[in-house]
Structures are given as structure tokens and as C-alpha cells.
Coordinates of C-alpha atoms in Angstrom, one line a residue:
X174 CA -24.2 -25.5 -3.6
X175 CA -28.1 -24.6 -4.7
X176 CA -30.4 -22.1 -4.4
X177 CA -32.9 -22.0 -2.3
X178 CA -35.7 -23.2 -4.7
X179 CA -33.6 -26.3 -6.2
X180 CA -35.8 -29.2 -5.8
X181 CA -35.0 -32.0 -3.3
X182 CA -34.2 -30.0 -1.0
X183 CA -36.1 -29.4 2.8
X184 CA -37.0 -26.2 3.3
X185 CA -36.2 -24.9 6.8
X186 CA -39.3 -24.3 8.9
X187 CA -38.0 -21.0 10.0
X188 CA -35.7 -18.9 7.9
X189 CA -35.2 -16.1 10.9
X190 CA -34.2 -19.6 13.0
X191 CA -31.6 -21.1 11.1
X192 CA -29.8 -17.9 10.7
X193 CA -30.0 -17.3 14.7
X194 CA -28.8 -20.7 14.9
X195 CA -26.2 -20.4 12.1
X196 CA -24.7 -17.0 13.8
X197 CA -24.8 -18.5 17.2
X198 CA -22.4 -21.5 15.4
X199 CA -20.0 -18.4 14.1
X200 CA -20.0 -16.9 17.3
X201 CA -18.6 -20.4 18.2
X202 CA -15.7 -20.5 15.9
X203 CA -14.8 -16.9 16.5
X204 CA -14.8 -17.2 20.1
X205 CA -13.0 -20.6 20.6
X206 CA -10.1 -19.1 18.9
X207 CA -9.7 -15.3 20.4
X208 CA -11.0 -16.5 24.3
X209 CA -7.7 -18.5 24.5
X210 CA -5.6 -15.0 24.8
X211 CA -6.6 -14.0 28.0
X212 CA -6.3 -17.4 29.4
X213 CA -2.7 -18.2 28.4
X214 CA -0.9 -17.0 31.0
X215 CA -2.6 -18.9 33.7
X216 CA -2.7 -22.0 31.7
X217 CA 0.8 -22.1 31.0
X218 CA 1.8 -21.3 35.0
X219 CA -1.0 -24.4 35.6
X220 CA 0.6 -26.8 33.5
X221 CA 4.5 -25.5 33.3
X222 CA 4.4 -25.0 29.4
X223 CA 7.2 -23.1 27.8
X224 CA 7.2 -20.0 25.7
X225 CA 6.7 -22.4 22.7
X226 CA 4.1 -24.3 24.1
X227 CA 1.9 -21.6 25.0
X228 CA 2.0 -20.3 21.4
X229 CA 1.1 -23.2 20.3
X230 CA -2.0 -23.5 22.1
X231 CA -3.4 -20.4 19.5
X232 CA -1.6 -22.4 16.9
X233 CA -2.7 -25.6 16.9
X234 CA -6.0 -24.4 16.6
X235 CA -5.4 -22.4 13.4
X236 CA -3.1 -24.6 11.5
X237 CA -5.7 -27.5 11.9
X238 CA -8.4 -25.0 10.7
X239 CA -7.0 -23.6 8.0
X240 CA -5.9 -26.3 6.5
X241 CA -8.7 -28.4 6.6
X242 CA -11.2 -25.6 5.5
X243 CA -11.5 -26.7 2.0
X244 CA -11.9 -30.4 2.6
X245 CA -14.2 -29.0 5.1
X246 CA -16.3 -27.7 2.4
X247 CA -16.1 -31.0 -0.2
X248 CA -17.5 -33.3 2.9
X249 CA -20.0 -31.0 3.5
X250 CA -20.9 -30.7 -0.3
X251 CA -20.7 -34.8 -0.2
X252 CA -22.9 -35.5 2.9
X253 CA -24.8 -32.6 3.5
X254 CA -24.2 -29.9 4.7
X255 CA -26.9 -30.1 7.6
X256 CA -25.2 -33.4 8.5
X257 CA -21.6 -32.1 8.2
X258 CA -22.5 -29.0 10.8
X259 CA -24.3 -31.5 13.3
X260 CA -21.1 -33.7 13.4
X261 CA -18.3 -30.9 13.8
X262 CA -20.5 -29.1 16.5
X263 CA -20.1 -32.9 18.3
X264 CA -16.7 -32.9 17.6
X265 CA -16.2 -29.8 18.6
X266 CA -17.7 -30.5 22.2
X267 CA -16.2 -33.4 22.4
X268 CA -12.7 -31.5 21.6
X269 CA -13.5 -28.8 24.4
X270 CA -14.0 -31.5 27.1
X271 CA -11.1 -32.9 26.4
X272 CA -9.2 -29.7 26.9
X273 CA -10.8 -28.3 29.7
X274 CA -9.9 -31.4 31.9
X275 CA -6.4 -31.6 30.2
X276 CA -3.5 -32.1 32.8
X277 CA -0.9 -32.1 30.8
X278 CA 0.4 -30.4 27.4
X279 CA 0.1 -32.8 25.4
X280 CA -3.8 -33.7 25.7
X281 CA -4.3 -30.1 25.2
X282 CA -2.5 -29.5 22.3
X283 CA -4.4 -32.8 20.8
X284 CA -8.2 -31.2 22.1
X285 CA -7.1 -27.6 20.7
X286 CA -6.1 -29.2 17.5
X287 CA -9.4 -31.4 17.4
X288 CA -10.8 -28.2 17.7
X289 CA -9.7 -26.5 14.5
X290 CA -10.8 -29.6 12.5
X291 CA -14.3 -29.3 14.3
X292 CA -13.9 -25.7 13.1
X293 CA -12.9 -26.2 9.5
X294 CA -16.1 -28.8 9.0
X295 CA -17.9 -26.3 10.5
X296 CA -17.4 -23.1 9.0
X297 CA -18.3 -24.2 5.1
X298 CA -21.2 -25.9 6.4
X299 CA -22.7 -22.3 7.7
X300 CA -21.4 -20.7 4.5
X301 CA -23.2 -23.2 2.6
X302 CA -26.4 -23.0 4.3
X303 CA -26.8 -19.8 4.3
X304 CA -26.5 -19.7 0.6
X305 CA -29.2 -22.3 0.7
X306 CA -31.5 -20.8 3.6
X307 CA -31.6 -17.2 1.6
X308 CA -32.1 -16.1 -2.0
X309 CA -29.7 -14.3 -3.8
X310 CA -29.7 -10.7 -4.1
X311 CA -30.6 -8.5 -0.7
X312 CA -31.8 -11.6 1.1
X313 CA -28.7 -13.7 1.3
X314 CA -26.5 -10.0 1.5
X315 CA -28.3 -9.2 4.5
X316 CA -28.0 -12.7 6.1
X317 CA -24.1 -12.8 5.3
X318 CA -23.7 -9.4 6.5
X319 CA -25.2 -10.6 10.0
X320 CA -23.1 -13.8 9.7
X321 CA -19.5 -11.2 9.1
X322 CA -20.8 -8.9 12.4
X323 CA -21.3 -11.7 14.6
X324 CA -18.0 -13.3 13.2
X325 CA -16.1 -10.2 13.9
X326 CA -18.0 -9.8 17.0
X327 CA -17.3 -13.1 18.5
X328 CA -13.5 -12.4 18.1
X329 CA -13.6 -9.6 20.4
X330 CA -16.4 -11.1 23.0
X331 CA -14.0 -14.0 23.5
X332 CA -11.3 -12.1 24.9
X333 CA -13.4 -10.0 27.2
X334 CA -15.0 -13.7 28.1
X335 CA -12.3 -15.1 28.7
X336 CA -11.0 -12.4 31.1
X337 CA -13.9 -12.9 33.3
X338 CA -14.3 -17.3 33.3
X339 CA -10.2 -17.3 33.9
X340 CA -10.8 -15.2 37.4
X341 CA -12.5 -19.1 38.4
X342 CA -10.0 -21.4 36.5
X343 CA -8.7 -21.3 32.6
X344 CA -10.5 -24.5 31.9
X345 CA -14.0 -22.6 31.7
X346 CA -12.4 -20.9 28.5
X347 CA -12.9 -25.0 26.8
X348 CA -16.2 -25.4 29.1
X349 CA -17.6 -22.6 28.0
X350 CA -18.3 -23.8 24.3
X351 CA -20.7 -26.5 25.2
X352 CA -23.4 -24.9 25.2
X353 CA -23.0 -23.6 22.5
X354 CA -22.2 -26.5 20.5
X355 CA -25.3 -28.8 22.4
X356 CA -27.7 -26.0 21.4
X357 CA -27.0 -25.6 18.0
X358 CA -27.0 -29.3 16.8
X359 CA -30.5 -29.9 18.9
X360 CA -32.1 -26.6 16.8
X361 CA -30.8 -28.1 13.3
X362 CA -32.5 -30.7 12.2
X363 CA -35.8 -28.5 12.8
X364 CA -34.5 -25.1 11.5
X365 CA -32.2 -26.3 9.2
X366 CA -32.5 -27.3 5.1
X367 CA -31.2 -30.9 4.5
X368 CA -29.4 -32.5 1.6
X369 CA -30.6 -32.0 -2.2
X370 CA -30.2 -35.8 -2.6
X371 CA -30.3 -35.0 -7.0
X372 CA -27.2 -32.8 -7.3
X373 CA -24.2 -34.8 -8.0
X374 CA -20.9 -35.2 -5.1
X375 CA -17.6 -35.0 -6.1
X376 CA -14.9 -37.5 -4.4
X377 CA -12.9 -35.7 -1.8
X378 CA -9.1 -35.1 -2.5
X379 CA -7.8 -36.4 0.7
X380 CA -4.2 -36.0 -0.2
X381 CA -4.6 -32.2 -1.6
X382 CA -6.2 -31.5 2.0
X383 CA -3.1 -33.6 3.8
X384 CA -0.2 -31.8 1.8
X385 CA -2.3 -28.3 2.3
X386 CA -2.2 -29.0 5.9
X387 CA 1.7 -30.2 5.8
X388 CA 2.5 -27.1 4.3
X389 CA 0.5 -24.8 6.8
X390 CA 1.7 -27.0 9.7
X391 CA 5.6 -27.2 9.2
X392 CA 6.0 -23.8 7.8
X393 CA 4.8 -22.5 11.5
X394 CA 7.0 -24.9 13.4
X395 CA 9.8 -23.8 11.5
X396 CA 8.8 -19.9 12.4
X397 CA 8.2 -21.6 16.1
X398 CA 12.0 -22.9 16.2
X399 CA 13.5 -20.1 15.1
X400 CA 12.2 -18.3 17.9
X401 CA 13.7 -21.0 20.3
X402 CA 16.7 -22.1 18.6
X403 CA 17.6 -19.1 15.7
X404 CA 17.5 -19.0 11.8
X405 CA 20.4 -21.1 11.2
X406 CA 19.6 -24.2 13.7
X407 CA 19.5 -27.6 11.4
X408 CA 16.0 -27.9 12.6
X409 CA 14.7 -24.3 11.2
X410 CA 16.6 -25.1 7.8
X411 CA 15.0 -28.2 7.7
X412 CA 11.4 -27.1 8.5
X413 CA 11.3 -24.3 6.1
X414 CA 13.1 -26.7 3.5
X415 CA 10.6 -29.0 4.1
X416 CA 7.8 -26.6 3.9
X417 CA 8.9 -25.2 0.4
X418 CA 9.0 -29.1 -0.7
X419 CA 5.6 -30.0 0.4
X420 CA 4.2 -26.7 -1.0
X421 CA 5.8 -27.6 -4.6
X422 CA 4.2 -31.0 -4.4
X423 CA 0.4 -29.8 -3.3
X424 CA 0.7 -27.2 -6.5
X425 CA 1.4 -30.4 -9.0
X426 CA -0.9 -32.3 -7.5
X427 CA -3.6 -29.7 -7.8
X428 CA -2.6 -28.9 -11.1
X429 CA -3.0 -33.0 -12.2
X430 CA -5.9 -33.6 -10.1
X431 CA -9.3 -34.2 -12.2
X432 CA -11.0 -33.3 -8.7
X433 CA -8.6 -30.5 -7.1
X434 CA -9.6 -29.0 -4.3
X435 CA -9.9 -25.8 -6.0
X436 CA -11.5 -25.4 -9.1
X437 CA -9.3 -23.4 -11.9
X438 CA -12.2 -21.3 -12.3
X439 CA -11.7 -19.9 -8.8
X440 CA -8.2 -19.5 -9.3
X441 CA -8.3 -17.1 -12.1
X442 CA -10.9 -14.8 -10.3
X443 CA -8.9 -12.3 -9.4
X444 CA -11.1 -10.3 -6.7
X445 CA -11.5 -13.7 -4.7
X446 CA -7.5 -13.8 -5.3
X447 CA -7.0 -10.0 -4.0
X448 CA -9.7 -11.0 -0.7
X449 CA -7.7 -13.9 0.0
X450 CA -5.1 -12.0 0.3
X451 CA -6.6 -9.1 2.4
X452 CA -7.8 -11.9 4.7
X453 CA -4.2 -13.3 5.6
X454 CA -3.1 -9.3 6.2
X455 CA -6.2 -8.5 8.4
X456 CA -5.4 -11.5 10.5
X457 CA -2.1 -11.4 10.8
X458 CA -2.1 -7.6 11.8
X459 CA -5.0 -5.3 13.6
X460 CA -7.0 -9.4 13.9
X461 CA -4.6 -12.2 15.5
X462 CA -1.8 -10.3 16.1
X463 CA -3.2 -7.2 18.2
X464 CA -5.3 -9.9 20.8
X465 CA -1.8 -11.5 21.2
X466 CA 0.3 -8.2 21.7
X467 CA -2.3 -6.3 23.8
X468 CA -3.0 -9.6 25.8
X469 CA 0.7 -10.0 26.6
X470 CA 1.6 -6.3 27.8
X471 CA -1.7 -6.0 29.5
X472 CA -0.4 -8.7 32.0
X473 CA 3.0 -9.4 31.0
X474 CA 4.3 -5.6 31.2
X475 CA 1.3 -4.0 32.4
X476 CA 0.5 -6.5 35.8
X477 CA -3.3 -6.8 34.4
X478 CA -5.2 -9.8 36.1
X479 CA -7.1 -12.0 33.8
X480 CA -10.4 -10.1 34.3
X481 CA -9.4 -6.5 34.6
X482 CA -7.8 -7.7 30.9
X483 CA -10.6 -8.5 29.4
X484 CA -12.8 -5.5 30.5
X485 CA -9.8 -3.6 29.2
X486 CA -11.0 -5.1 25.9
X487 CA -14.5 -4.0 26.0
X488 CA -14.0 -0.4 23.9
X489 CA -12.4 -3.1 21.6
X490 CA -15.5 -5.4 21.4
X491 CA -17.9 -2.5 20.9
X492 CA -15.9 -1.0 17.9
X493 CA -15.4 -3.9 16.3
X494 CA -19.4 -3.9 16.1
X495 CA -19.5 -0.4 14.9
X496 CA -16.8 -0.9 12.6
X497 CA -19.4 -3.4 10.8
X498 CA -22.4 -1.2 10.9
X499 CA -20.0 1.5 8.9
X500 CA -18.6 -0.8 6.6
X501 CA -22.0 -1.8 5.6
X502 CA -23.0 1.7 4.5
X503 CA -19.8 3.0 2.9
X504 CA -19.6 -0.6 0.4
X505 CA -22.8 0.7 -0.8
X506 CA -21.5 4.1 -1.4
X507 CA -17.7 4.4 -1.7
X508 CA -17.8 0.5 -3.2
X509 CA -14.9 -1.9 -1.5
X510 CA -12.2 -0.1 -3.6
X511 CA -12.5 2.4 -1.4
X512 CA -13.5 1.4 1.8
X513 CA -11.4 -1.5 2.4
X514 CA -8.1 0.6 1.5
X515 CA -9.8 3.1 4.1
X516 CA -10.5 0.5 6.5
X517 CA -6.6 -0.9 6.6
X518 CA -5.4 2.6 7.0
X519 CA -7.7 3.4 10.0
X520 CA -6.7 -0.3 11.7
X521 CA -2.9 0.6 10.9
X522 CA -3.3 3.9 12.7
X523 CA -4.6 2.2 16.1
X524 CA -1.4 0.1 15.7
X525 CA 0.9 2.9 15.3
X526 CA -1.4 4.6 18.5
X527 CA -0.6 1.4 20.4
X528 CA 3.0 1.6 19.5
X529 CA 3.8 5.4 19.7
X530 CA 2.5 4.7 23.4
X531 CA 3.9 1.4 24.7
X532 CA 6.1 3.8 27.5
X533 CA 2.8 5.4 28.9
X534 CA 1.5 3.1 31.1
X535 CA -1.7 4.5 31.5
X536 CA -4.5 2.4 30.2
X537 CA -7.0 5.5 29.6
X538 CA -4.1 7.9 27.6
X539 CA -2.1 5.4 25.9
X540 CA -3.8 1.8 25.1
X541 CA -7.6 3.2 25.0
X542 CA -7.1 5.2 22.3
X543 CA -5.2 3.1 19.8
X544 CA -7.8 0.5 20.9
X545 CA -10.8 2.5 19.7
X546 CA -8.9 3.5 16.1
X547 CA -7.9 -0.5 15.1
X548 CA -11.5 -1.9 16.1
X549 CA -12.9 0.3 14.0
X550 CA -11.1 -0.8 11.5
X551 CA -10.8 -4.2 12.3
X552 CA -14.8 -4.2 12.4
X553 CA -14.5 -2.4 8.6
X554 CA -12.4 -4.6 6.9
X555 CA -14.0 -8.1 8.5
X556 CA -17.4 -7.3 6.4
X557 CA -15.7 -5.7 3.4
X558 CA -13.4 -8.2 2.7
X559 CA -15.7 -10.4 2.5
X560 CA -17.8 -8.7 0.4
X561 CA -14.7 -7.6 -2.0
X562 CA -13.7 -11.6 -2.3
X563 CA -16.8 -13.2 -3.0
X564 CA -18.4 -10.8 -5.3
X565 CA -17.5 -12.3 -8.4
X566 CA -18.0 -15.9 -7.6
X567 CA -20.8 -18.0 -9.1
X568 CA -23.0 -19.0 -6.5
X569 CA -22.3 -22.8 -6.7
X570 CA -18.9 -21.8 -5.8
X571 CA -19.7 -19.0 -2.7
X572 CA -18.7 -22.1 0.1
X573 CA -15.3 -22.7 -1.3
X574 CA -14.8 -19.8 -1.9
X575 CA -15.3 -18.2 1.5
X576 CA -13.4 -21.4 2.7
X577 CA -10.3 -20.1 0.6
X578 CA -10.7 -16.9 2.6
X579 CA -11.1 -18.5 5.5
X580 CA -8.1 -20.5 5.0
X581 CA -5.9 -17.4 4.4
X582 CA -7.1 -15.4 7.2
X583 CA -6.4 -18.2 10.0
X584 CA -3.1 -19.2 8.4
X585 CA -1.8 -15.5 8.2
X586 CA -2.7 -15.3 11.8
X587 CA -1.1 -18.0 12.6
X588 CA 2.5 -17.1 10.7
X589 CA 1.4 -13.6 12.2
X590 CA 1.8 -14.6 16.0
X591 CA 4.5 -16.6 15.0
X592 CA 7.0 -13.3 14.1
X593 CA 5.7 -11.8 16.7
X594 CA 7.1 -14.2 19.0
X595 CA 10.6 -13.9 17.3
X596 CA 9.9 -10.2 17.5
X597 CA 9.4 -10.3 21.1
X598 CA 11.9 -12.7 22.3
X599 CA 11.7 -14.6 25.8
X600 CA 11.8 -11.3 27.9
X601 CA 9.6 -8.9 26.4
X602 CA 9.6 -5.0 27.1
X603 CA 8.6 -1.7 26.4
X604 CA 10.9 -1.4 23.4
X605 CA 10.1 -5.0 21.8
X606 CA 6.4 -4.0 22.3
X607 CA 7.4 -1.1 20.2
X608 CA 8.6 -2.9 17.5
X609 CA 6.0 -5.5 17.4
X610 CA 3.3 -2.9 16.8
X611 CA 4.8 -1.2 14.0
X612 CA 5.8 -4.6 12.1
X613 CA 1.7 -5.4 12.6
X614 CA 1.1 -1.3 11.6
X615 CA 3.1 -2.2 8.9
X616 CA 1.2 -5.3 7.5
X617 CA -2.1 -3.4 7.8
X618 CA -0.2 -0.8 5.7
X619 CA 0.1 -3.4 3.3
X620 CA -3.3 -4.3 3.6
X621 CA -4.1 -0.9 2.5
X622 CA -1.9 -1.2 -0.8
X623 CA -2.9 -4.4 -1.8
X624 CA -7.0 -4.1 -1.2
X625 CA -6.1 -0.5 -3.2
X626 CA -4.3 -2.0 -6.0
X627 CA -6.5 -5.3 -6.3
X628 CA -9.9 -3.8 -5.9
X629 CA -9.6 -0.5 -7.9
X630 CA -10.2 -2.0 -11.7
X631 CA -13.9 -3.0 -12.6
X632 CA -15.5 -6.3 -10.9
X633 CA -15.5 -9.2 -13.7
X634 CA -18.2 -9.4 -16.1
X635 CA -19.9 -13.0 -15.6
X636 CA -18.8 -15.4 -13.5
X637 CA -22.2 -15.8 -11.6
X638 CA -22.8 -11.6 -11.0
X639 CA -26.2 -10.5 -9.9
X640 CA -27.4 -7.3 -11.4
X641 CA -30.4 -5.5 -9.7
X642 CA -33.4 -4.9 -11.3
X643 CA -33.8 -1.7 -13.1
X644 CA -34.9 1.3 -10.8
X645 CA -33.5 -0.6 -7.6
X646 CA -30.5 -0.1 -5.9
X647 CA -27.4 -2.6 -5.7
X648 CA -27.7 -4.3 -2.7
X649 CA -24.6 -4.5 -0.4
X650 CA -22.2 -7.5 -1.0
X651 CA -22.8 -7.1 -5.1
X652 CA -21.4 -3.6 -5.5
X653 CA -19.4 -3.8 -8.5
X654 CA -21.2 -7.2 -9.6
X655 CA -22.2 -6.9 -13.4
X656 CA -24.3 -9.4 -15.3

């Protein structure tokens, strides 16, 4: 990765541009995966899918992502990572055709699962350009603070999206990224900064990335079949056997790589350590997990049509927004040791609203309310995790970095919806609702110990810091950050 005045490299005609162009690639990512909630009821009445299939539809999605984020990052680092975001966002139509006319499971499994791949070439390439596009200090923190909102943001527009294109047919939810995807790969080349053709590629470690992948992939079928089949089915034992093996075999080979996929200075920073893991909690609690649980009672238990659910997910969306704008101001002030802790209490509170509530069936007096309290939270920690994690990374390292956060935010959302489902059974009611809220209250609770504990020493000294020039104040996204 380089700064923005390495030689070599084209400057993009229009800063303001490329970032508009860069979020609106975000929004993309964000929304492809949270607009499928809404629409998976329908689809699965459509095309006869069973309980299993249906979750896999969010799953396929963020198993392919997540474990192809960090080879995601090398390709882009070997071919540019202009060229690397013009190819996945053509991939990634390409993949939403092919669901959107899918008539049967299979092909749309295969589409959502070219999907996440599109995703996970995608999503380093923005981190990367941004950190090209913008200078260090308060330029690049206010460009990766718009990049977090409109991440956040897009999570909660795509359910309320999806709501309204599933009242036509649940194949707009796929058409719908187009678009998006056409747009943004026309506007790059001319707002975009190409390739620094002097700075030196490293060989891509395919089989780290295939074994990563393994490992994410059969550790959530084996949560998938023991939903289906139980804990002590041959098949579970096998997958979760198999999962431990090919987790034991990526660690040696990273260990005896000479090009790993992550570098062993990253893996002794300890903040991008304690973000990774606030990531995976966030998604697999007030993230991932509330869309799926609030989706399912709305019009499992609750008889919610497809649209009337995803205005019911408006107070969400808006909150989610503010949630961002606050967690902006207190990580200058408090510092992330004490607003992320903050921000996982408040999202475990709306999950213990939701839950506390699930045998009022009033919309306004029992869901509203819970909804409100986790958004904002959900909004707060999306920015200051970020922020937390990457704050003691050198800049050369920010893309793989965020790509490790990345990574550990889809895959806990994906191990997340995959309890729930065991949680919930095949017939789910007021009192499984129950539980599955406070197991997701619970891992936000979590949240709120770990980013408490991890955060609360002193940010590294080194390790690429930026300090702000004397008499200025320390912009947001380096608080903590010592030279």
C-alpha cells in the first residue's frame, strides 16, 4: 500500500469523486448481504428450499467472503488495486444476474456464493484506495469515517430495500445491484488512482486462502447439520473434526510460509488482535444476527408482509446513522476504551428490549423500542471498531488489516445465524425468540468485556502511529496513536 505522494502512481482527477464512488462500492457490499433477509421467505416458498437451504442463501455469501478477503487484498496489492475493484464489481454483476433469474437452488447458491468472492476482491481494493486517494492524518480519518457510516448504513438500507423490491418479486433483491456495480466500474478509471508500477508484488498464497476458506466453510456446515440432524449425527462429528484438522494445517502452513497471508508483524499487534475480535462479536450479535431474528418474527410470528417488514426497519436504518455520527465524537473524547465498551452495552440492551418483549405483539411498545437502543449501538461500534483495530497498524499494512477485520466480522456472522438456527429449531415461537435474543444480548455482553479488557492499556508505541503536530488536536481514528 503507498501514500498518496509515492511516485508512479496516477493521481485521481477528483479526490471528492473517487470517494463518492468508493462509498457507493461499500454501500454495495453492505447491502447485497443484509437485503437477502427480507426476501427469504418468499424465495424459499418460490423455489421449495428447506429450512437449511434458506440459511444458506445468507451463508454462502459470507463464508465465500470472509474467507477470501485476504487473498482479496494480495491480488489487489499484485494487479492493482484499481484493476482488482473493476473486475469484482463485473463479477459481482455477473453473480447478481445469475441469481436473480435462478430457478432452482442450486444456481442460486452458486450466484450468492460468486457473490461473496466478488465481495472479498472488492472490499480490500476500497480499503486500499482510500489509503492511496487521502493523506494520512485527518484526511484519510475523515474519508474512512464516511467509508464505516455508509458501510453501517448500507446494512440497514438493504433490509428496508428489500422489503419494498420483494412486494414485485424477490429476484429484484439480485437485480437491484446492477446498477450499482455498472456505475461504479464506468466512474473508475477517471476518478480513480492506478497502480504504482515501482513497488514490489508479493506471490499470492493460494493454498493459505483455500485452507482459510475450508476451515470457514465446513465449520458452518457442521453448525448447519446439527441443526437438521443433532450434535451426535456422524455427519456433524465429522464436519467439526474436519474443521479442527483443516484449521491445524492453515496455522503450519502460515507459520512455514516465506509469503503467509498474514504478516507476523500483524499478528502480534494486539489492538488489531482485540478489533478482530470485536468485529466477529458485533456481527454475530446486535449485526447479522438481529436482521435474521427480527426478520423472522416480523413475518414468521408476527404475519408481516415483505414491505410492511422493511418499513418496520426504518427507526433501525436511521439509528444505525446516528449511532455513527456519536461514535465519531465520543472516540475523540472518551478514546475507543471507552466508547466501544459503551457501545456493546447499549446494542446488548436493545437485545434484551427485544427479548424481554417477544409476547407483546405490538410493533410500536415492544419491537420499536429495542430497535432504537441496538441501532444505536450497532451504528457506535461499526465506526469504533474500526478505528480501535487499525490504529496501530503501519500504513503499508492498513488493507490487510481491515481485511482481517473484515474476515472476522462476516465469519462470526455467519457461525452467528448458524446457532441461532439450532436455537430456534424448525417451529419457532414466542419462547425460542426469547431465548435467541438473550444468547445474541449475551455475545454483545461479551463484546463489551473484551473491547473493555483489550482496549483499556496504552496504544503501541511505533508500529506506523501518527502523532499530531504540536498545538493540534488528534484527529479521530488515531486516538491513542503515539509516534
Amino acid at each position: 500500500m503507498t501514500s498518496p505522494t509515492t511516485p508512479g502512481r496516477a493521481a485521481p482527477r477528483s479526490p471528492i469523486g473517487g470517494l463518492v464512488t468508493l462509498s457507493a462500492a461499500q454501500f454495495l457490499i453492505a447491502l447485497d448481504f443484509s437485503v437477502i433477509f427480507v426476501a427469504l421467505p418468499s424465495m424459499g416458498a418460490d423455489l421449495d428450499l428447506s429450512a437449511s437451504a434458506v440459511q444458506w442463501v445468507v451463508s454462502a455469501y459470507s463464508v465465500f467472503f470472509a474467507g477470501f478477503l485476504v487473498v482479496g487484498g494480495r491480488a489487489a496489492d499484485r494487479i492493482g488495486a484499481r484493476n482488482m475493484f473493476i473486475a469484482a464489481l463485473l463479477l459481482f454483476g455477473v453473480a447478481s444476474l445469475a441469481g436473480g433469474i435462478a430457478g432452482d437452488a442450486s444456481l442460486l447458491l452458486i450466484a450468492r456464493g460468486a457473490q461473496g468472492v466478488a465481495a472479498a476482491a472488492l472490499q480490500p481494493s476500497i480499503l486500499a484506495l482510500v489509503n492511496t486517494t487521502f493523506a494520512p492524518g485527518r484526511e484519510r480519518t475523515r474519508a474512512l469515517a464516511v467509508w464505516g457510516t455508509v458501510g453501517a448504513s448500507g446494512l440497514a438500507a438493504g433490509v428496508v430495500l428489500g422489503g419494498l423490491l420483494t412486494t414485485v418479486s424477490w429476484r429484484w433483491t439480485f437485480f437491484v445491484n446492477l446498477p450499482f456495480a455498472i456505475v461504479c466500474a464506468l466512474a473508475a478509471p477517471g476518478l480513480l488512482p492506478g497502480r504504482n508500477d515501482s513497488r514490489t508484488s508479493s506471490p499470492l498464497n493460494v493454498l493459505s486462502a483455500v485452507l482459510c476458506t475450508a476451515t470457514v466453510l465446513v465449520s458452518v456446515l457442521g453448525l448447519t447439520l446439527a441443526a437438521d440432524v443433532g450434535w451426535s449425527d456422524p455427519l456433524t462429528l465429522g464436519s467439526i473434526a474436519a474443521a479442527v484438522v483443516l484449521l491445524v494445517l492453515f496455522v503450519v502452513r502460515e507459520r512455514g510460509s516465506a509469503q503467509p497471508l498474514v504478516e507476523p508483524a500483524l499478528r502480534g499487534t494486539r489492538t488489531l488482535l482485540v478489533g478482530c475480535g470485536a468485529s466477529a462479536l458485533y456481527m454475530a450479535s446486535v449485526a447479522g444476527s438481529e436482521f435474521y431474528l427480527v426478520t423472522l418474527m416480523l413475518q414468521g410470528g408476527r404475519g408481516f408482509e415483505p414491505l410492511a417488514a422493511g418499513i418496520a426497519f426504518l427507526p433501525l436504518a436511521v439509528c444505525i446513522t446516528l449511532g455513527n455520527i456519536v461514535a465519531g465524537r465520543l472516540v475523540n473524547t472518551l478514546g475507543v476504551g471507552r466508547t466501544l465498551p459503551l457501545a456493546f452495552a447499549i446494542g446488548a440492551v436493545g437485545l434484551v428490549l427485544l427479548a424481554v418483549s417477544v409476547h407483546n405483539h405490538s410493533y410500536w411498545l415492544a419491537i420499536l423500542p429495542g430497535l432504537i437502543v441496538s441501532g444505536l449501538g450497532h451504528g457506535m461500534i461499526y465506526t469504533s471498531m474500526f478505528v480501535g483495530g487499525t490504529r496501530d497498524v503501519a500504513d503499508e499494512n492498513q488493507g490487510v488489516a481491515g481485511a482481517l477485520m473484515t474476515t472476522t466480522q462476516y465469519a462470526g456472522g455467519t457461525f452467528g445465524v448458524a446457532l441461532l438456527v439450532i436455537v430456534l429449531g424448525t417451529d419457532p415461537d414466542d419462547g425460542t425468540f426469547l431465548l435467541a435474543f438473550l444468547l445474541a444480548g449475551a455475545v454483545a455482553l461479551a463484546g463489551t468485556v473484551w473491547s473493555w479488557l483489550g482496549f483499556r492499556a496504552p496504544a503501541a508505541q511505533g508500529g506506523g502511529a501518527v502523532k499530531a503536530p504540536a498545538g493540534e488536536p488528534v484527529a479521530a481514528g488515531e486516538e491513542g496513536r503515539t509516534a
